[in-house]
Amino acid sequence: MKITVRVWRQANPSDEGKMVGYDLDDVSEHMSFLEMLDVLNERLTLEGEEPIAFDSDCREGICGMCGLVINGLAHGPERTTTCQLHMRSFKDGDVIDIEPWRSSSFPVVKDLVVDRGAFDRIIQAGGYISAPTGSAPEANNLPVPKENADHAFEAATCIGCGACVAACPNGSAMLFTAAKITHLGLLPQGQPERASRVLGMVEQHDHEGFGNCTNIGECTAACPKGIPLDTISRLNRDLLGALAKGKA
Amino acid sequence: MTKRVGARRSTVALKALMAVSGLIMVGYLLLHMYGNLKVFSGQVAFDEYSHHLRTIGEPLLPESGLLWIIRVVLLAAIIAHVYSAVVLTVRDRKATRTGSGPRYKSKQNKRGFQRSYASFTLRWGGVIIFLFIIFHLLNLTTNDIAPGGASASPYERVLNTFGEWYMVLVYTIALLAVGFHLRHGVWAAGMTLGANTSVKARRNLNVLAYALSGIITIGFLIPPYAILFGWVG
Amino acid sequence: MTVNTQARTDEFTDIYDLGEPIADTRAPDVDVRQRWETRRFEAKLVNPANRRKLKVIIVGTGLAGASAAATLGEAGYHVTSFCYQDSPRRAHSIAAQGGINAAKNYRNDGDSIYRLFYDTVKGGDFRSRESNVYRLAQVSVEIIDQCVAQGVPFAREYGGLLDNRSFGGVQVSRTFYARGQTGQQLLIGAYQALERQVAAGTVINHTRHEMLEVIVADDRARGVIVRDMVTGEIETHFADAVVLATGGYGNVFFLSTNAMGCNVTANWRAHRKGAYFGNPCYTQIHPTCIPVSGDYQSKLTLMSESLRNDGRIWVPKKAGDDRPASQIPEDERDYYLERQYPSFGNLVPRDIASRAAKYVCDEGRGVGPGGLGVYLDFADAITRLGRDTVEAKYGNLFDMYAQITGENPYETPMRIYPAVHYTMGGLWVDYDLQSSITGLFVTGEANFSDHGANRLGASALMQGLADGYFVLPYTLANYLADGPYEPIDETHPAAVEAKQQVTDRIEKLLSINGTRTVDSFHRELGTIMWEYCGMARTEGGLLKAIELIRELRTEFWRNVKVTGVNEDLNQTLERAGRVADFIDLGELMCIDALHRRESCGGHFRVESQTEDGEALRHDDDFAYVAAWEFGGDGGKPVLHKEALIYQNVEMKQRSYK
Ligand SMILES: Cc1cc2nc3c(=O)[nH]c(=O)nc-3n(C[C@H](O)[C@H](O)[C@H](O)COP(=O)(O)OP(=O)(O)OC[C@H]3O[C@@H](n4cnc5c(N)ncnc54)[C@H](O)[C@@H]3O)c2cc1C
Ligand code: HEM
Ligand code: HEM
Ligand code: SF4
Ligand code: F3S
Ligand code: FES
């Protein structure tokens, strides 16, 4: 099929950036979206033009490296990662807009590549359980109700892609932050640091300049892993609980 | 990056303030609506009710004591609510700002996957409500705006006001704004205060939000229409 | 069948030289059960006050790297870590699906440390070291404790205790798992531990930094040269020891289940500086991957092996039968695995299943585009168990398949084909995980150590974490106890030289400005490797491949086109450097495969098979690790043999009939 892509080109962080159109004549519906860009890049290279910079690694929907806003939607029209999106989701003759994640906390590095270092710093602020290597008790000494374990797992499947931020009209990273709070907060191992974790992570979230959550729910809808909205409510509850107990 | 302010002044804490202040106002609205419905009981009952409001608690409280307490709480709530709304909105603008022009250049899917009208109307809806309240106070409390004639009796003020179709229209618009605001707001307040942690809780919250916004919108609109169509007085 | 008349141990003296045999001198000479304890006891300790003065560089943040960085940071060493992704959490370990083994014996089904050891040695087709494997089985138990304490949400039963499943054709249930995302959950656990140390200031993590050279000063690894992938700056970092945890090199085949960025560069650069490369030709080919759909294909996706528990594998009996599956009647289908291996059927080990698929496709009986695929059919399972049960068991895999292929596997059989998945080879290390360069340690998939000629399912994750959490912290400390080593700086000739090598190479790549893209070279290399050094290898084929690769290298350095400049985010330049190293590695792999005139594990030499086509080992001649020394550009690599001695397991030929 024939398609036109309009791609955000930005040479470096200080460049203005603009949308540039390219026509592709021979796109197979079995191609993945990123393979379509690979093909375009091969052509650009041979024409002596700079290929389009974009991130990807696993191309299996698990590493969270890829992420494009496609036609205004984070990761495109299907609920999946950009690398798992296929051209069969588009029609012959389509004009497809491709843009990077947009948030002042995810500065554009080049073209479609952004810097998501803020996520690592949020985790540094408390997104862990302090378990020094070698000090762990026998694993089965600590039973975890299956229901909690399953919920914790569900929240733990966040791949840190940042689509939630790109999709949220407020540029909030609450879903990402809340997924980690929920994952660790539902496990018995996570209890001792529950208060300090939420206080630290929320503080860092704000410090990074992310927006505030007004419970719009667009993040969950765009999240390729379907991290549920109730994680945000849990975060709120944990934070208010910690503040009420005077932990801040 | 923004200044490090600590969890106590975080967006989540501010939002909780917004939720609590919002819920206080919701509580007030429910009372107020109940009071308004007394128009159907006639002038005496309505005016007495209004008078009663000013005398509850006497002699423990001075004349209008409770009313003033309510007013102070309400004022504090509205200030807190608007303050947090402004601070957070400014922050959100900054977080999504990308130099010039709209955040995304694409003109497709402006509504995202699921964004509801309520989430779009929240902020402007709030501003409309705010302006309405000022107007409303000038109209029915101070009676500086008195279409259909000023009066010392609250009952008459109300009747005079809603005798005019355009006033009914103004109130209708305001209450639709309130309805939309609360449809999202009540649910959001539940989220913010940590009540939405299961599928069931989520459903209950949604039901509650629809119910409250529906009750308040309709409950408030009954008197104006009743008066306009001449069923009262 | 061609029977090779040449003596098996004949050397190809025009292709490589034979060097001195080597030995792993670090494993204490005591009973295998006591070796690790003895080594730990003998290892020197470092006074906590001195640890701050000791610097360690860890390249890679996968399971092996992140766990080591977190543990060493916590112990108080000064750790600097690097990864090429934008976050340590994205290392390729994240993609592992199936699970992680541990000899916990929670099922009470007769598992034990010895049994895990035995299964791993046997599974590796008797080409791994007893010492290492025994240690791996020993620490496996602690890994699970550690991960649970960190909050890794393993699957649990209703009673709240950990669940297990059986995996990879073993008879006990010892695999711990977190749905189909075990690697992800383990890596996130290690990543969080790492970030905790970053916050504590003991670890400095550099993302989007690619290591391009190791600095070997006065015969010790003392640092690395890295390129900041955003600014292009070439940085020099020094330390008292360097750890490479840079993963596997399956991408030498272009198409593999590895992530796009997986590369051999760190390993290859170290190899060129003196680190021996162990068993480079041992690659694992996974039978159940989604087949190639077109020549634009960039990578392959693994479908969990568990599908073979209920799916039946078949192809049409007639070559060239291109009717849709539904129109091929039962009696015209060949359930070839069930036919050839009546007792194991569809559950034969990975290498056997992969080869069988290749053979039927070679006969022209393959299905799907290009005839490179076989059916994995769930129709019987759906009839027998009901659609709901099948959905509950495999729903997410079916969805993934449907997502990628656009076909509905509940209605039409899946198409699968083997793909390169794991590389058992890697830098040679001793029992302490130290390479042949003093002070250069190698962990995880990047080393060659624990899996012999074939890796069992669910044991790579185990090895990565064993190395990082429990082995390296002791053995590295033993090395560091003699430090801090004399400080060196950017003016040291070794540092200057290493940096120069990096800049020269980048300049060279950017200046060629030829007419072919980097990917076109990579694809061509992949085709050569897959054809001649893939599932079945012959002497003639390998000789030809070596020839072709040499030509490809010449062509690459003459005609590659790399756009842009160094001082920028330049993904073409990144790939070009990696492909150049893959080309060199590919040649060494073929040489290794050529010299090993036996079939073992993932290495199948057509000349060495039994009457009925099974792999045939030659223990008398080849029970050794092939450790290759770099022979200089244009020179011949030098083969050092490390003899493998089995004292605790008896060597047997595998049979799955
Ligand atoms: C699809 C798939 C499924 C699998 N499933 C299982 C399973 O179920 N069970 C199991 O046990 N094993 C499984 N494996 C194998 C297992 O996942 C890997 O062997 C293991 O995770 C490797 O871990 P690692 O830490 O050694 O390397 P990796 O996780 O690959 O990490 C490599 C690190 O090195 C960095 N790096 C590489 N080169 C450079 C450089 N030049 N400069 C800087 N940094 C660099 C990378 O950034 C990365 O951080 C699977 C593998 C695949 C591909
Ligand atoms: C007097 C009538 C008002 C009532 C009853 C009310 C009620 C509420 C409630 C309950 C919320 C939910 C808080 C939450 O999300 O957790 C809310 C949110 C909000 N309100 Fe109001 N509000 C009123 C007036 C206003 C005014 C005058 C403004 C603005 C000028 C405003 C702006 C907002 C905004 C922006 C939010 C969303 C913030 C958020 O969801 O956190 N509201 N309101
Ligand atoms: C049809 C709808 C309404 C009617 C008939 C009505 C009527 C009145 C009357 C008669 C008063 C004066 C009471 C007195 O002075 O004793 C009053 C006060 C007030 N009304 Fe309303 N009102 C309506 C809707 C609303 C709405 C929607 C809001 C808020 C969003 C609101 C907020 C207030 C406030 C804040 C006061 C001042 C209370 C005080 O002075 O203590 N009203 N209203
Ligand atoms: S919450 Fe979802 S969208 Fe956000 S980072 Fe995690 S996986 Fe991506
Ligand atoms: S879309 Fe944004 S407003 Fe909250 S619920 Fe999601 S973070
Ligand atoms: S590239 Fe890994 S999730 Fe898309």
Coordinates of C-alpha atoms in Angstrom, one line a residue, chain B:
Chain B
M1 CA 12.4 20.8 36.8
T2 CA 10.5 22.7 39.4
K3 CA 11.5 23.7 42.9
R4 CA 11.6 20.9 45.4
V5 CA 8.8 21.5 47.9
G6 CA 8.3 18.3 49.8
A7 CA 5.4 15.9 49.8
R8 CA 3.3 18.1 52.0
R9 CA 3.0 20.7 49.3
S10 CA 3.0 18.2 46.5
T11 CA 0.5 18.1 43.7
V12 CA -1.2 15.2 45.3
A13 CA -1.6 17.0 48.6
L14 CA -2.9 20.1 46.8
K15 CA -5.3 18.0 44.9
A16 CA -6.6 16.5 48.1
L17 CA -7.2 20.0 49.3
M18 CA -9.2 20.6 46.2
A19 CA -11.1 17.5 46.7
V20 CA -11.9 18.2 50.3
S21 CA -12.9 21.8 49.5
G22 CA -15.0 20.6 46.6
L23 CA -16.8 18.1 48.8
I24 CA -17.5 20.8 51.4
M25 CA -19.1 22.8 48.7
V26 CA -21.0 19.8 47.5
G27 CA -22.3 19.3 51.0
Y28 CA -23.4 23.0 51.1
L29 CA -25.1 22.6 47.8
L30 CA -27.1 19.7 49.0
L31 CA -28.3 21.7 52.0
H32 CA -28.9 24.8 49.8
M33 CA -30.9 22.7 47.4
Y34 CA -33.0 21.3 50.2
G35 CA -33.7 24.9 51.4
N36 CA -34.6 26.0 47.9
L37 CA -37.1 23.3 47.5
K38 CA -39.0 24.9 50.4
V39 CA -40.4 27.5 47.9
F40 CA -43.1 24.9 47.3
S41 CA -44.1 25.2 51.0
G42 CA -44.9 28.9 50.4
Q43 CA -43.5 32.2 51.5
V44 CA -43.8 31.8 55.2
A45 CA -41.9 28.5 55.3
F46 CA -39.2 29.7 52.9
D47 CA -38.6 32.9 54.7
E48 CA -38.7 31.3 58.1
Y49 CA -36.2 28.8 56.9
S50 CA -34.0 31.6 55.8
H51 CA -34.6 33.3 59.1
H52 CA -34.0 30.1 61.0
L53 CA -30.6 29.7 59.3
R54 CA -29.7 33.0 61.0
T55 CA -31.0 32.0 64.4
I56 CA -29.8 28.4 64.8
G57 CA -27.5 28.0 67.8
E58 CA -28.7 31.1 69.6
P59 CA -28.0 32.0 72.2
L60 CA -24.8 30.0 72.1
L61 CA -24.0 31.8 68.9
P62 CA -24.7 35.4 68.1
E63 CA -27.4 36.2 65.5
S64 CA -26.4 34.8 62.2
G65 CA -23.7 32.9 63.9
L66 CA -24.1 29.6 62.1
L67 CA -24.6 31.4 58.9
W68 CA -21.3 33.1 59.4
I69 CA -19.6 30.0 60.2
I70 CA -21.0 28.4 57.1
R71 CA -19.9 31.5 55.1
V72 CA -16.4 31.4 56.5
V73 CA -16.0 27.7 55.8
L74 CA -17.5 28.2 52.3
L75 CA -15.3 31.1 51.6
A76 CA -12.2 29.2 52.8
A77 CA -13.3 26.3 50.7
I78 CA -13.7 28.3 47.6
I79 CA -10.4 30.1 48.1
A80 CA -8.6 26.9 48.7
H81 CA -10.3 25.3 45.7
V82 CA -9.6 28.0 43.3
Y83 CA -6.1 28.5 44.6
S84 CA -5.2 24.9 44.1
A85 CA -7.0 24.9 40.7
V86 CA -4.9 27.8 39.5
V87 CA -1.6 26.6 40.9
L88 CA -2.1 23.1 39.4
T89 CA -3.4 24.4 36.1
V90 CA -0.4 26.6 35.7
R91 CA 1.8 23.6 36.5
D92 CA 0.1 21.4 33.9
R93 CA 0.4 24.0 31.2
K94 CA 4.1 24.1 31.9
A95 CA 4.4 20.4 31.9
T96 CA 2.9 20.1 28.5
R97 CA 4.3 23.3 27.0
T98 CA 6.5 22.7 24.0
G99 CA 7.7 26.0 22.7
S100 CA 5.1 27.5 20.4
G101 CA 1.9 26.0 19.1
P102 CA -0.1 23.1 20.2
R103 CA 1.4 20.2 22.1
Y104 CA 0.9 17.8 19.2
K105 CA 0.9 19.0 15.6
S106 CA -1.4 16.2 14.5
K107 CA -5.0 17.2 14.0
Q108 CA -6.2 13.7 14.4
N109 CA -7.7 12.1 17.5
K110 CA -7.9 15.4 19.4
R111 CA -10.1 13.6 22.0
G112 CA -7.5 10.9 22.6
F113 CA -8.8 7.4 23.3
Q114 CA -11.5 8.2 25.8
R115 CA -11.3 11.8 27.2
S116 CA -14.8 12.7 28.4
Y117 CA -16.4 16.1 28.0
A118 CA -16.3 16.5 31.8
S119 CA -12.5 16.3 31.8
F120 CA -12.4 18.9 29.1
T121 CA -15.0 21.2 30.8
L122 CA -13.6 20.9 34.3
R123 CA -11.6 24.1 34.3
W124 CA -13.7 26.4 32.2
G125 CA -16.7 24.9 34.0
G126 CA -15.1 25.9 37.3
V127 CA -14.6 29.5 36.0
I128 CA -18.3 29.7 34.9
I129 CA -19.4 28.5 38.3
F130 CA -17.2 31.0 40.0
L131 CA -18.6 33.9 37.9
F132 CA -22.0 32.6 38.5
I133 CA -21.6 32.6 42.2
I134 CA -20.6 36.3 42.2
F135 CA -23.5 37.0 40.0
H136 CA -25.8 34.9 42.2
L137 CA -24.7 36.7 45.4
L138 CA -25.4 40.1 43.9
N139 CA -28.7 38.8 42.7
L140 CA -30.2 36.9 45.6
T141 CA -28.1 37.7 48.7
T142 CA -27.4 41.4 48.3
N143 CA -30.2 41.9 45.8
D144 CA -28.1 44.5 43.9
I145 CA -29.1 42.8 40.7
A146 CA -32.8 42.5 41.0
P147 CA -34.7 41.8 37.8
G148 CA -38.4 41.8 38.4
G149 CA -37.9 44.0 41.5
A150 CA -36.0 44.0 44.8
S151 CA -37.5 42.8 48.0
A152 CA -36.6 42.1 51.7
S153 CA -38.2 38.7 51.5
P154 CA -35.9 36.1 50.1
Y155 CA -39.0 34.3 48.8
E156 CA -40.0 37.3 46.8
R157 CA -36.6 37.8 45.5
V158 CA -36.5 34.3 44.1
L159 CA -40.0 34.7 42.6
N160 CA -39.2 38.0 41.0
T161 CA -35.9 36.6 39.6
F162 CA -37.4 33.5 38.0
G163 CA -40.3 35.3 36.7
E164 CA -37.8 36.5 34.0
W165 CA -37.1 33.8 31.4
Y166 CA -33.5 35.0 30.8
M167 CA -32.7 34.6 34.5
V168 CA -34.0 31.0 34.3
L169 CA -31.7 30.6 31.3
V170 CA -28.7 31.9 33.2
Y171 CA -29.3 29.6 36.1
T172 CA -29.9 26.7 33.8
I173 CA -26.5 27.2 32.1
A174 CA -24.9 27.6 35.5
L175 CA -26.4 24.4 36.8
L176 CA -25.4 22.4 33.8
A177 CA -21.9 23.6 34.4
V178 CA -22.2 22.5 38.0
G179 CA -23.6 19.2 36.9
F180 CA -20.7 18.5 34.5
H181 CA -18.2 19.7 37.1
L182 CA -19.6 17.4 39.7
R183 CA -20.0 14.4 37.4
H184 CA -16.3 14.4 37.1
G185 CA -15.5 16.1 40.3
V186 CA -17.2 13.7 42.7
W187 CA -15.6 10.7 41.1
A188 CA -12.3 12.5 41.0
A189 CA -12.5 13.4 44.7
G190 CA -13.0 9.7 45.5
M191 CA -9.9 8.9 43.4
T192 CA -7.9 11.6 45.0
L193 CA -8.9 10.6 48.5
G194 CA -7.9 7.0 47.8
A195 CA -11.3 5.4 47.6
N196 CA -11.0 3.9 44.2
T197 CA -9.0 0.8 44.8
S198 CA -11.1 -1.9 43.2
V199 CA -13.4 -2.5 40.3
K200 CA -16.4 -2.4 42.7
A201 CA -15.3 0.8 44.4
R202 CA -14.8 2.3 41.0
R203 CA -18.3 1.4 39.9
N204 CA -19.8 2.7 43.2
L205 CA -18.0 6.0 42.8
N206 CA -19.2 6.4 39.3
V207 CA -22.8 5.8 40.4
L208 CA -22.4 8.2 43.3
A209 CA -21.0 10.9 40.9
Y210 CA -23.8 10.5 38.5
A211 CA -26.4 10.5 41.2
L212 CA -25.1 13.5 43.0
S213 CA -24.6 15.6 39.9
G214 CA -28.0 14.6 38.7
I215 CA -29.8 15.3 42.0
I216 CA -28.1 18.6 42.4
T217 CA -28.7 19.8 38.8
I218 CA -32.3 18.7 38.8
G219 CA -33.0 19.6 42.4
F220 CA -31.8 23.2 41.8
L221 CA -33.6 23.6 38.5
I222 CA -37.1 22.5 39.7
P223 CA -37.8 25.8 41.6
P224 CA -36.9 28.2 38.7
Y225 CA -38.9 26.3 36.2
A226 CA -41.8 25.8 38.5
I227 CA -41.8 29.6 39.1
L228 CA -41.4 30.4 35.4
F229 CA -44.3 28.2 34.5
G230 CA -46.3 29.7 37.3
W231 CA -46.7 26.6 39.5
V232 CA -45.5 28.4 42.6
G233 CA -46.9 31.5 44.3

